[in-house]
mmCIF file of C-alpha atoms in Angstrom:
data_model
loop_
_atom_site.group_PDB
_atom_site.id
_atom_site.type_symbol
_atom_site.label_atom_id
_atom_site.label_comp_id
_atom_site.label_asym_id
_atom_site.label_seq_id
_atom_site.Cartn_x
_atom_site.Cartn_y
_atom_site.Cartn_z
ATOM 1 C CA UNK A 128 20.731 2.041 36.664
ATOM 2 C CA UNK A 129 17.565 0.225 37.752
ATOM 3 C CA UNK A 130 15.912 -2.630 35.841
ATOM 4 C CA UNK A 131 13.332 -0.396 34.151
ATOM 5 C CA UNK A 132 15.997 1.996 32.869
ATOM 6 C CA UNK A 133 18.090 -0.919 31.577
ATOM 7 C CA UNK A 134 15.066 -2.314 29.758
ATOM 8 C CA UNK A 135 14.293 1.055 28.174
ATOM 9 C CA UNK A 136 17.924 1.484 27.130
ATOM 10 C CA UNK A 137 17.982 -2.016 25.615
ATOM 11 C CA UNK A 138 14.867 -1.438 23.483
ATOM 12 C CA UNK A 139 16.055 2.012 22.439
ATOM 13 C CA UNK A 140 19.370 0.548 21.303
ATOM 14 C CA UNK A 141 17.547 -2.245 19.478
ATOM 15 C CA UNK A 142 15.388 0.336 17.676
ATOM 16 C CA UNK A 143 18.434 2.376 16.642
ATOM 17 C CA UNK A 144 20.189 -0.740 15.332
ATOM 18 C CA UNK A 145 17.076 -1.831 13.433
ATOM 19 C CA UNK A 146 16.609 1.565 11.764
ATOM 20 C CA UNK A 147 20.312 1.728 10.945
ATOM 21 C CA UNK A 148 20.161 -1.746 9.427
ATOM 22 C CA UNK A 149 17.244 -0.717 7.200
ATOM 23 C CA UNK A 150 19.004 2.458 6.091
ATOM 24 C CA UNK A 151 22.258 0.687 5.257
ATOM 25 C CA UNK A 152 20.770 -2.311 3.447
ATOM 26 C CA UNK A 153 17.542 -0.808 2.083
ATOM 27 C CA UNK A 154 18.741 -1.151 -1.530
ATOM 28 C CA UNK A 155 18.908 -4.967 -1.288
ATOM 29 C CA UNK A 156 16.091 -5.720 1.164
ATOM 30 C CA UNK A 157 13.142 -5.700 -1.236
ATOM 31 C CA UNK A 158 13.185 -9.427 -2.217
ATOM 32 C CA UNK A 159 13.524 -10.473 1.428
ATOM 33 C CA UNK A 160 10.879 -8.127 2.835
ATOM 34 C CA UNK A 161 8.505 -9.026 -0.012
ATOM 35 C CA UNK A 162 9.105 -12.705 0.722
ATOM 36 C CA UNK A 163 8.398 -12.182 4.419
ATOM 37 C CA UNK A 164 5.169 -10.341 3.621
ATOM 38 C CA UNK A 165 3.992 -13.070 1.244
ATOM 39 C CA UNK A 166 4.934 -15.838 3.686
ATOM 40 C CA UNK A 167 3.089 -14.044 6.481
ATOM 41 C CA UNK A 168 -0.020 -13.752 4.308
ATOM 42 C CA UNK A 169 0.121 -17.421 3.240
ATOM 43 C CA UNK A 170 1.015 -18.952 6.624
ATOM 44 C CA UNK A 171 -2.645 -19.554 7.658
ATOM 45 C CA UNK A 172 -3.085 -21.665 4.504
ATOM 46 C CA UNK A 173 -0.046 -23.746 5.481
ATOM 47 C CA UNK A 174 -1.504 -24.222 8.955
ATOM 48 C CA UNK A 175 -4.788 -25.378 7.462
ATOM 49 C CA UNK A 176 -3.038 -27.852 5.144
ATOM 50 C CA UNK A 177 -1.144 -29.212 8.156
ATOM 51 C CA UNK A 178 -4.433 -29.791 9.961
ATOM 52 C CA UNK A 179 -5.620 -31.711 6.892
ATOM 53 C CA UNK A 180 -2.677 -34.093 7.225
ATOM 54 C CA UNK A 181 0.110 -32.616 5.091
ATOM 55 C CA UNK A 182 3.551 -32.136 6.588
ATOM 56 C CA UNK A 183 4.931 -28.623 6.865
ATOM 57 C CA UNK A 184 7.387 -29.198 4.010
ATOM 58 C CA UNK A 185 4.694 -30.578 1.702
ATOM 59 C CA UNK A 186 2.338 -27.719 2.610
ATOM 60 C CA UNK A 187 5.045 -25.147 1.798
ATOM 61 C CA UNK A 188 5.747 -26.810 -1.573
ATOM 62 C CA UNK A 189 2.052 -26.942 -2.513
ATOM 63 C CA UNK A 190 1.444 -23.315 -1.559
ATOM 64 C CA UNK A 191 4.555 -22.047 -3.335
ATOM 65 C CA UNK A 192 3.770 -23.938 -6.547
ATOM 66 C CA UNK A 193 0.167 -22.716 -6.549
ATOM 67 C CA UNK A 194 1.299 -19.153 -5.883
ATOM 68 C CA UNK A 195 3.872 -19.272 -8.702
ATOM 69 C CA UNK A 196 1.357 -20.713 -11.166
ATOM 70 C CA UNK A 197 -1.185 -18.002 -10.380
ATOM 71 C CA UNK A 198 1.496 -15.300 -10.553
ATOM 72 C CA UNK A 199 2.803 -16.633 -13.876
ATOM 73 C CA UNK A 200 -0.681 -16.725 -15.405
ATOM 74 C CA UNK A 201 -1.417 -13.171 -14.269
ATOM 75 C CA UNK A 202 1.942 -11.854 -15.513
ATOM 76 C CA UNK A 203 1.626 -13.543 -18.900
ATOM 77 C CA UNK A 204 -1.988 -12.474 -19.335
ATOM 78 C CA UNK A 205 -1.756 -8.875 -18.132
ATOM 79 C CA UNK A 206 1.950 -8.020 -18.176
ATOM 80 C CA UNK A 207 2.366 -7.091 -21.851
ATOM 81 C CA UNK A 208 -0.880 -5.080 -21.900
ATOM 82 C CA UNK A 209 -0.073 -3.192 -18.691
ATOM 83 C CA UNK A 210 3.501 -2.448 -19.744
ATOM 84 C CA UNK A 211 2.290 -1.164 -23.118
ATOM 85 C CA UNK A 212 -0.341 1.052 -21.498
ATOM 86 C CA UNK A 213 2.174 2.321 -18.938
ATOM 87 C CA UNK A 214 4.641 3.331 -21.639
ATOM 88 C CA UNK A 215 1.893 5.006 -23.698
ATOM 89 C CA UNK A 216 0.514 6.842 -20.658
ATOM 90 C CA UNK A 217 3.969 8.099 -19.667
ATOM 91 C CA UNK A 218 4.551 9.338 -23.217
ATOM 92 C CA UNK A 219 1.145 10.971 -23.597
ATOM 93 C CA UNK A 220 0.473 12.351 -20.107
ATOM 94 C CA UNK A 221 2.277 15.682 -20.744
ATOM 95 C CA UNK A 222 0.245 16.252 -23.912
ATOM 96 C CA UNK A 223 -2.940 15.309 -22.042
ATOM 97 C CA UNK A 224 -2.163 17.863 -19.335
ATOM 98 C CA UNK A 225 -1.349 20.509 -21.945
ATOM 99 C CA UNK A 226 -4.593 19.800 -23.811
ATOM 100 C CA UNK A 227 -6.540 20.004 -20.542
ATOM 101 C CA UNK A 228 -4.945 23.368 -19.842
ATOM 102 C CA UNK A 229 -6.124 24.604 -23.238
ATOM 103 C CA UNK A 230 -9.653 23.356 -22.599
ATOM 104 C CA UNK A 231 -9.760 25.033 -19.199
ATOM 105 C CA UNK A 232 -8.402 28.208 -20.744
ATOM 106 C CA UNK A 233 -11.260 28.200 -23.239
ATOM 107 C CA UNK A 234 -13.783 27.458 -20.491
ATOM 108 C CA UNK A 235 -12.604 30.404 -18.402
ATOM 109 C CA UNK A 236 -13.638 33.126 -20.819
ATOM 110 C CA UNK A 237 -13.346 36.814 -20.262
ATOM 111 C CA UNK A 238 -17.044 37.278 -19.462
ATOM 112 C CA UNK A 239 -16.935 34.814 -16.556
ATOM 113 C CA UNK A 240 -13.720 36.363 -15.270
ATOM 114 C CA UNK A 241 -15.138 39.862 -15.572
ATOM 115 C CA UNK A 242 -18.293 38.797 -13.743
ATOM 116 C CA UNK A 243 -16.181 37.438 -10.884
ATOM 117 C CA UNK A 244 -13.882 40.465 -10.972
ATOM 118 C CA UNK A 245 -10.862 38.340 -11.889
ATOM 119 C CA UNK A 246 -8.229 38.405 -14.598
ATOM 120 C CA UNK A 247 -8.784 35.556 -17.071
ATOM 121 C CA UNK A 248 -5.092 35.395 -18.014
ATOM 122 C CA UNK A 249 -4.070 35.101 -14.361
ATOM 123 C CA UNK A 250 -6.628 32.342 -13.806
ATOM 124 C CA UNK A 251 -5.338 30.367 -16.789
ATOM 125 C CA UNK A 252 -1.737 30.795 -15.613
ATOM 126 C CA UNK A 253 -2.690 29.591 -12.128
ATOM 127 C CA UNK A 254 -4.471 26.550 -13.540
ATOM 128 C CA UNK A 255 -1.444 25.690 -15.689
ATOM 129 C CA UNK A 256 0.884 26.037 -12.693
ATOM 130 C CA UNK A 257 -1.399 23.898 -10.534
ATOM 131 C CA UNK A 258 -1.669 21.117 -13.091
ATOM 132 C CA UNK A 259 2.022 21.221 -13.893
ATOM 133 C CA UNK A 260 2.997 21.209 -10.224
ATOM 134 C CA UNK A 261 0.649 18.324 -9.446
ATOM 135 C CA UNK A 262 2.013 16.255 -12.311
ATOM 136 C CA UNK A 263 5.599 16.957 -11.248
ATOM 137 C CA UNK A 264 4.852 16.123 -7.615
ATOM 138 C CA UNK A 265 3.276 12.790 -8.566
ATOM 139 C CA UNK A 266 6.195 11.929 -10.829
ATOM 140 C CA UNK A 267 8.698 12.840 -8.091
ATOM 141 C CA UNK A 268 6.918 10.701 -5.493
ATOM 142 C CA UNK A 269 6.782 7.665 -7.797
ATOM 143 C CA UNK A 270 10.420 8.159 -8.772
ATOM 144 C CA UNK A 271 11.507 8.364 -5.128
ATOM 145 C CA UNK A 272 9.765 5.078 -4.337
ATOM 146 C CA UNK A 273 11.209 3.426 -7.431
ATOM 147 C CA UNK A 274 14.770 4.612 -6.892
ATOM 148 C CA UNK A 275 14.657 3.821 -3.180
ATOM 149 C CA UNK A 276 13.384 0.285 -3.656
ATOM 150 C CA UNK A 277 14.884 -0.757 -6.979
ATOM 151 C CA UNK A 278 18.158 1.112 -7.403
ATOM 152 C CA UNK A 279 20.354 -1.947 -6.833
ATOM 153 C CA UNK A 280 17.777 -4.708 -7.118
ATOM 154 C CA UNK A 281 16.702 -5.823 -10.557
ATOM 155 C CA UNK A 282 13.312 -7.288 -11.344
ATOM 156 C CA UNK A 283 15.078 -10.552 -12.142
ATOM 157 C CA UNK A 284 16.598 -10.842 -8.664
ATOM 158 C CA UNK A 285 13.232 -10.008 -7.106
ATOM 159 C CA UNK A 286 11.553 -12.829 -9.024
ATOM 160 C CA UNK A 287 14.352 -15.296 -8.260
ATOM 161 C CA UNK A 288 15.098 -14.568 -4.594
ATOM 162 C CA UNK A 289 11.578 -13.934 -3.282
ATOM 163 C CA UNK A 290 10.182 -17.449 -3.993
ATOM 164 C CA UNK A 291 13.075 -19.019 -2.080
ATOM 165 C CA UNK A 292 12.473 -16.684 0.858
ATOM 166 C CA UNK A 293 8.759 -17.520 0.822
ATOM 167 C CA UNK A 294 9.418 -21.262 0.715
ATOM 168 C CA UNK A 295 11.935 -21.376 3.562
ATOM 169 C CA UNK A 296 9.915 -19.041 5.776
ATOM 170 C CA UNK A 297 6.727 -21.061 5.230
ATOM 171 C CA UNK A 298 8.582 -24.268 5.992
ATOM 172 C CA UNK A 299 10.249 -22.960 9.157
ATOM 173 C CA UNK A 300 7.596 -20.531 10.432
ATOM 174 C CA UNK A 301 6.455 -22.559 13.507
ATOM 175 C CA UNK A 302 10.078 -23.337 14.387
ATOM 176 C CA UNK A 303 11.029 -19.643 14.206
ATOM 177 C CA UNK A 304 8.073 -18.662 16.395
ATOM 178 C CA UNK A 305 9.088 -21.250 18.999
ATOM 179 C CA UNK A 306 12.712 -20.019 18.879
ATOM 180 C CA UNK A 307 11.645 -16.393 19.415
ATOM 181 C CA UNK A 308 9.318 -17.460 22.220
ATOM 182 C CA UNK A 309 12.231 -19.206 23.919
ATOM 183 C CA UNK A 310 14.183 -15.933 23.979
ATOM 184 C CA UNK A 311 11.480 -14.069 25.904
ATOM 185 C CA UNK A 312 12.205 -13.146 29.518
ATOM 186 C CA UNK A 313 10.120 -15.534 31.596
ATOM 187 C CA UNK A 314 8.874 -12.801 33.936
ATOM 188 C CA UNK A 315 7.258 -10.903 31.073
ATOM 189 C CA UNK A 316 6.644 -13.691 28.569
ATOM 190 C CA UNK A 317 2.847 -13.692 28.926
ATOM 191 C CA UNK A 318 2.647 -9.919 28.573
ATOM 192 C CA UNK A 319 4.871 -9.921 25.468
ATOM 193 C CA UNK A 320 2.858 -12.772 23.927
ATOM 194 C CA UNK A 321 -0.320 -10.787 24.497
ATOM 195 C CA UNK A 322 1.150 -7.706 22.817
ATOM 196 C CA UNK A 323 2.452 -9.801 19.919
ATOM 197 C CA UNK A 324 -0.972 -11.413 19.478
ATOM 198 C CA UNK A 325 -2.649 -7.980 19.432
ATOM 199 C CA UNK A 326 -0.171 -6.679 16.852
ATOM 200 C CA UNK A 327 -0.589 -9.821 14.753
ATOM 201 C CA UNK A 328 -4.378 -9.480 14.822
ATOM 202 C CA UNK A 329 -4.239 -5.890 13.576
ATOM 203 C CA UNK A 330 -1.636 -6.578 10.906
ATOM 204 C CA UNK A 331 -3.371 -9.731 9.681
ATOM 205 C CA UNK A 332 -6.745 -8.000 9.535
ATOM 206 C CA UNK A 333 -5.332 -5.103 7.560
ATOM 207 C CA UNK A 334 -2.993 -6.988 5.226
ATOM 208 C CA UNK A 335 -5.327 -9.810 4.268
ATOM 209 C CA UNK A 336 -8.527 -7.776 4.367
ATOM 210 C CA UNK A 337 -7.178 -4.641 2.693
ATOM 211 C CA UNK A 338 -5.377 -6.618 -0.011
ATOM 212 C CA UNK A 339 -8.665 -8.283 -0.916
ATOM 213 C CA UNK A 340 -10.432 -4.917 -0.875
ATOM 214 C CA UNK A 341 -7.729 -3.454 -3.132
ATOM 215 C CA UNK A 342 -7.972 -6.378 -5.554
ATOM 216 C CA UNK A 343 -11.765 -6.133 -5.842
ATOM 217 C CA UNK A 344 -11.620 -2.344 -6.217
ATOM 218 C CA UNK A 345 -8.966 -2.639 -8.925
ATOM 219 C CA UNK A 346 -11.118 -5.091 -10.871
ATOM 220 C CA UNK A 347 -14.174 -2.848 -10.452
ATOM 221 C CA UNK A 348 -12.376 0.341 -11.537
ATOM 222 C CA UNK A 349 -10.664 -1.371 -14.484
ATOM 223 C CA UNK A 350 -13.904 -2.953 -15.696
ATOM 224 C CA UNK A 351 -15.832 0.305 -15.320
ATOM 225 C CA UNK A 352 -13.263 2.424 -17.149
ATOM 226 C CA UNK A 353 -12.968 -0.140 -19.952
ATOM 227 C CA UNK A 354 -16.757 -0.203 -20.375
ATOM 228 C CA UNK A 355 -16.803 3.596 -20.593
ATOM 229 C CA UNK A 356 -13.969 3.378 -23.121
ATOM 230 C CA UNK A 357 -11.355 5.463 -21.309
ATOM 231 C CA UNK A 358 -7.853 5.076 -22.720
ATOM 232 C CA UNK A 359 -5.504 3.122 -20.423
ATOM 233 C CA UNK A 360 -8.562 2.024 -18.429
ATOM 234 C CA UNK A 361 -7.067 -1.325 -17.404
ATOM 235 C CA UNK A 362 -3.848 0.265 -16.123
ATOM 236 C CA UNK A 363 -5.550 3.167 -14.338
ATOM 237 C CA UNK A 364 -8.165 0.921 -12.755
ATOM 238 C CA UNK A 365 -5.748 -1.707 -11.431
ATOM 239 C CA UNK A 366 -3.323 0.980 -10.220
ATOM 240 C CA UNK A 367 -6.170 2.758 -8.414
ATOM 241 C CA UNK A 368 -7.085 -0.466 -6.638
ATOM 242 C CA UNK A 369 -3.472 -1.141 -5.640
ATOM 243 C CA UNK A 370 -2.981 2.404 -4.360
ATOM 244 C CA UNK A 371 -6.173 2.126 -2.295
ATOM 245 C CA UNK A 372 -3.981 0.325 0.248
ATOM 246 C CA UNK A 373 -3.190 3.924 1.230
ATOM 247 C CA UNK A 374 -6.458 5.575 2.354
ATOM 248 C CA UNK A 375 -7.897 7.905 -0.312
ATOM 249 C CA UNK A 376 -4.707 7.822 -2.418
ATOM 250 C CA UNK A 377 -5.998 5.245 -4.885
ATOM 251 C CA UNK A 378 -9.254 7.095 -5.395
ATOM 252 C CA UNK A 379 -7.542 10.488 -5.731
ATOM 253 C CA UNK A 380 -4.824 9.428 -8.177
ATOM 254 C CA UNK A 381 -7.117 7.255 -10.281
ATOM 255 C CA UNK A 382 -9.884 9.845 -10.336
ATOM 256 C CA UNK A 383 -7.588 12.715 -11.372
ATOM 257 C CA UNK A 384 -5.771 10.776 -14.103
ATOM 258 C CA UNK A 385 -8.904 9.173 -15.514
ATOM 259 C CA UNK A 386 -10.756 12.517 -15.594
ATOM 260 C CA UNK A 387 -7.834 14.158 -17.407
ATOM 261 C CA UNK A 388 -7.764 11.339 -19.959
ATOM 262 C CA UNK A 389 -11.556 11.196 -20.329
ATOM 263 C CA UNK A 390 -12.017 14.949 -20.761
ATOM 264 C CA UNK A 391 -9.235 15.206 -23.343
ATOM 265 C CA UNK A 392 -10.383 12.038 -25.106
ATOM 266 C CA UNK A 393 -14.135 12.712 -25.296
ATOM 267 C CA UNK A 394 -14.558 16.518 -25.136
ATOM 268 C CA UNK A 395 -16.936 18.219 -26.092
ATOM 269 C CA UNK A 396 -19.004 15.143 -25.200
ATOM 270 C CA UNK A 397 -19.635 15.415 -21.446
ATOM 271 C CA UNK A 398 -21.593 12.170 -20.974
ATOM 272 C CA UNK A 399 -18.595 9.818 -20.966
ATOM 273 C CA UNK A 400 -16.489 12.005 -18.627
ATOM 274 C CA UNK A 401 -19.527 12.081 -16.338
ATOM 275 C CA UNK A 402 -19.710 8.288 -16.577
ATOM 276 C CA UNK A 403 -16.038 8.157 -15.566
ATOM 277 C CA UNK A 404 -16.859 10.203 -12.463
ATOM 278 C CA UNK A 405 -19.752 7.828 -11.750
ATOM 279 C CA UNK A 406 -17.395 4.813 -11.876
ATOM 280 C CA UNK A 407 -15.205 6.244 -9.123
ATOM 281 C CA UNK A 408 -18.131 7.425 -7.007
ATOM 282 C CA UNK A 409 -19.636 3.934 -7.267
ATOM 283 C CA UNK A 410 -16.247 2.492 -6.281
ATOM 284 C CA UNK A 411 -16.164 4.672 -3.175
ATOM 285 C CA UNK A 412 -19.683 3.538 -2.262
ATOM 286 C CA UNK A 413 -18.693 -0.082 -2.820
ATOM 287 C CA UNK A 414 -15.573 0.301 -0.676
ATOM 288 C CA UNK A 415 -17.154 2.268 2.155
ATOM 289 C CA UNK A 416 -20.484 0.449 2.526
ATOM 290 C CA UNK A 417 -19.845 -3.085 1.256
ATOM 291 C CA UNK A 418 -16.203 -4.193 1.103
ATOM 292 C CA UNK A 419 -14.638 -2.621 4.177
ATOM 293 C CA UNK A 420 -17.513 -3.423 6.586
ATOM 294 C CA UNK A 421 -17.574 -7.047 5.418
ATOM 295 C CA UNK A 422 -13.851 -7.718 4.950
ATOM 296 C CA UNK A 423 -12.296 -5.447 7.574
ATOM 297 C CA UNK A 424 -14.972 -4.396 10.013
ATOM 298 C CA UNK A 425 -13.558 -2.870 13.192
ATOM 299 C CA UNK A 426 -10.716 -5.344 13.634
ATOM 300 C CA UNK A 427 -7.968 -3.168 12.185
ATOM 301 C CA UNK A 428 -8.016 -0.181 14.506
ATOM 302 C CA UNK A 429 -5.435 1.788 12.493
ATOM 303 C CA UNK A 430 -6.543 5.381 12.122
ATOM 304 C CA UNK A 431 -6.381 6.478 8.456
ATOM 305 C CA UNK A 432 -4.337 9.596 9.288
ATOM 306 C CA UNK A 433 -1.760 7.578 11.254
ATOM 307 C CA UNK A 434 -1.614 4.944 8.512
ATOM 308 C CA UNK A 435 -1.336 7.602 5.790
ATOM 309 C CA UNK A 436 1.546 9.303 7.614
ATOM 310 C CA UNK A 437 3.329 6.000 8.282
ATOM 311 C CA UNK A 438 3.167 4.903 4.652
ATOM 312 C CA UNK A 439 4.508 8.188 3.311
ATOM 313 C CA UNK A 440 7.171 8.540 6.006
ATOM 314 C CA UNK A 441 8.506 5.016 5.498
ATOM 315 C CA UNK A 442 8.357 5.391 1.707
ATOM 316 C CA UNK A 443 10.437 8.554 2.010
ATOM 317 C CA UNK A 444 13.026 6.897 4.278
ATOM 318 C CA UNK A 445 13.246 3.399 2.817
ATOM 319 C CA UNK A 446 11.635 3.533 -0.636
ATOM 320 C CA UNK A 447 9.372 0.674 -1.682
ATOM 321 C CA UNK A 448 10.646 -1.457 1.193
ATOM 322 C CA UNK A 449 9.215 1.189 3.515
ATOM 323 C CA UNK A 450 5.738 0.648 2.103
ATOM 324 C CA UNK A 451 5.959 -3.036 3.017
ATOM 325 C CA UNK A 452 7.061 -2.483 6.618
ATOM 326 C CA UNK A 453 4.955 0.617 7.332
ATOM 327 C CA UNK A 454 1.726 -1.208 8.216
ATOM 328 C CA UNK A 455 3.185 -3.698 10.740
ATOM 329 C CA UNK A 456 5.280 -0.907 12.250
ATOM 330 C CA UNK A 457 2.255 1.386 12.554
ATOM 331 C CA UNK A 458 0.241 -1.441 14.116
ATOM 332 C CA UNK A 459 3.034 -2.271 16.553
ATOM 333 C CA UNK A 460 3.471 1.356 17.618
ATOM 334 C CA UNK A 461 -0.289 1.713 18.064
ATOM 335 C CA UNK A 462 -0.558 -1.411 20.236
ATOM 336 C CA UNK A 463 2.506 -0.522 22.322
ATOM 337 C CA UNK A 464 1.316 3.036 22.816
ATOM 338 C CA UNK A 465 -2.103 1.812 23.943
ATOM 339 C CA UNK A 466 -0.467 -0.680 26.302
ATOM 340 C CA UNK A 467 1.744 2.057 27.748
ATOM 341 C CA UNK A 468 -1.295 4.264 28.353
ATOM 342 C CA UNK A 469 -3.102 1.413 30.116
ATOM 343 C CA UNK A 470 -0.075 0.757 32.348
ATOM 344 C CA UNK A 471 0.203 4.460 33.152
ATOM 345 C CA UNK A 472 -3.501 4.671 34.092
ATOM 346 C CA UNK A 473 -3.208 1.536 36.217
ATOM 347 C CA UNK A 474 -0.298 3.040 38.176
ATOM 348 C CA UNK A 475 -2.144 6.360 38.510
ATOM 349 C CA UNK A 476 -5.175 4.611 40.049
ATOM 350 C CA UNK A 477 -3.022 2.892 42.657
#
């Protein structure tokens, strides 16, 4: 076996071991993966504090304390309200869907059906099946993520373990990078560093930029829905912003749920449901023409279809942990695939 075949076999074996590790331990990985993601996002702040004169340990302590204070304030301020709205929405969503079915049944009267040459009863049955199937599919997807990521990990362990992981990773980040760099084969060290830098640039641009986009969108949607007066507006708006990490999913889920709630809540008044539609259309304009160009630009380079597939595939395999590792994995695969294509073209031109 030549050197190239041995290298390919080594990386294939490493990939199999890594995937097997995730599958075996996926039920307990959430606090650790979440801690790694948070530490990765906060590492540039630690670097900046070091340049200002703080030691790495002091910088890690300052960042962790500030992060915990902000998290505690947010949880105490919004937690009870969001939990209450979530429970109420879960209890009332079936009745909202049923009421919407009745309203659509009334809207599809026999004259319209006769004009179109259709059976009104069949149309109403199809609408009921569509709404019921969509609701069930959404509930199944959320349940799969929840059970996959939280089956054996309580919220308490997540809150206790993750801060320790964040602290130790922030403190030891430069040391770990140097240790990994020392393991690189010297003949290919520069090439591997270049690939790692390209992957890091894409992941950092997406994670930090898209998280900020999601936060601003969540605030915008929540404020807009609360101004209109839609029930559960705070919950729906913030959830829509969070889900916008997945292209078009946040808009779709938030738009559908808020329209169902608004129509059932305000009908026969059509002005406020129309205002609800306007909130989401304005959010899409804000995201597409203001936030993403300014906060992301063209640095990310992850195609929405590839990202969408990666997020859903990893969520299916690994639950909520999969959502956290999908973006860096998608970025890494994209960079490596592009590098392989460039190497292939270079050999073909020889």
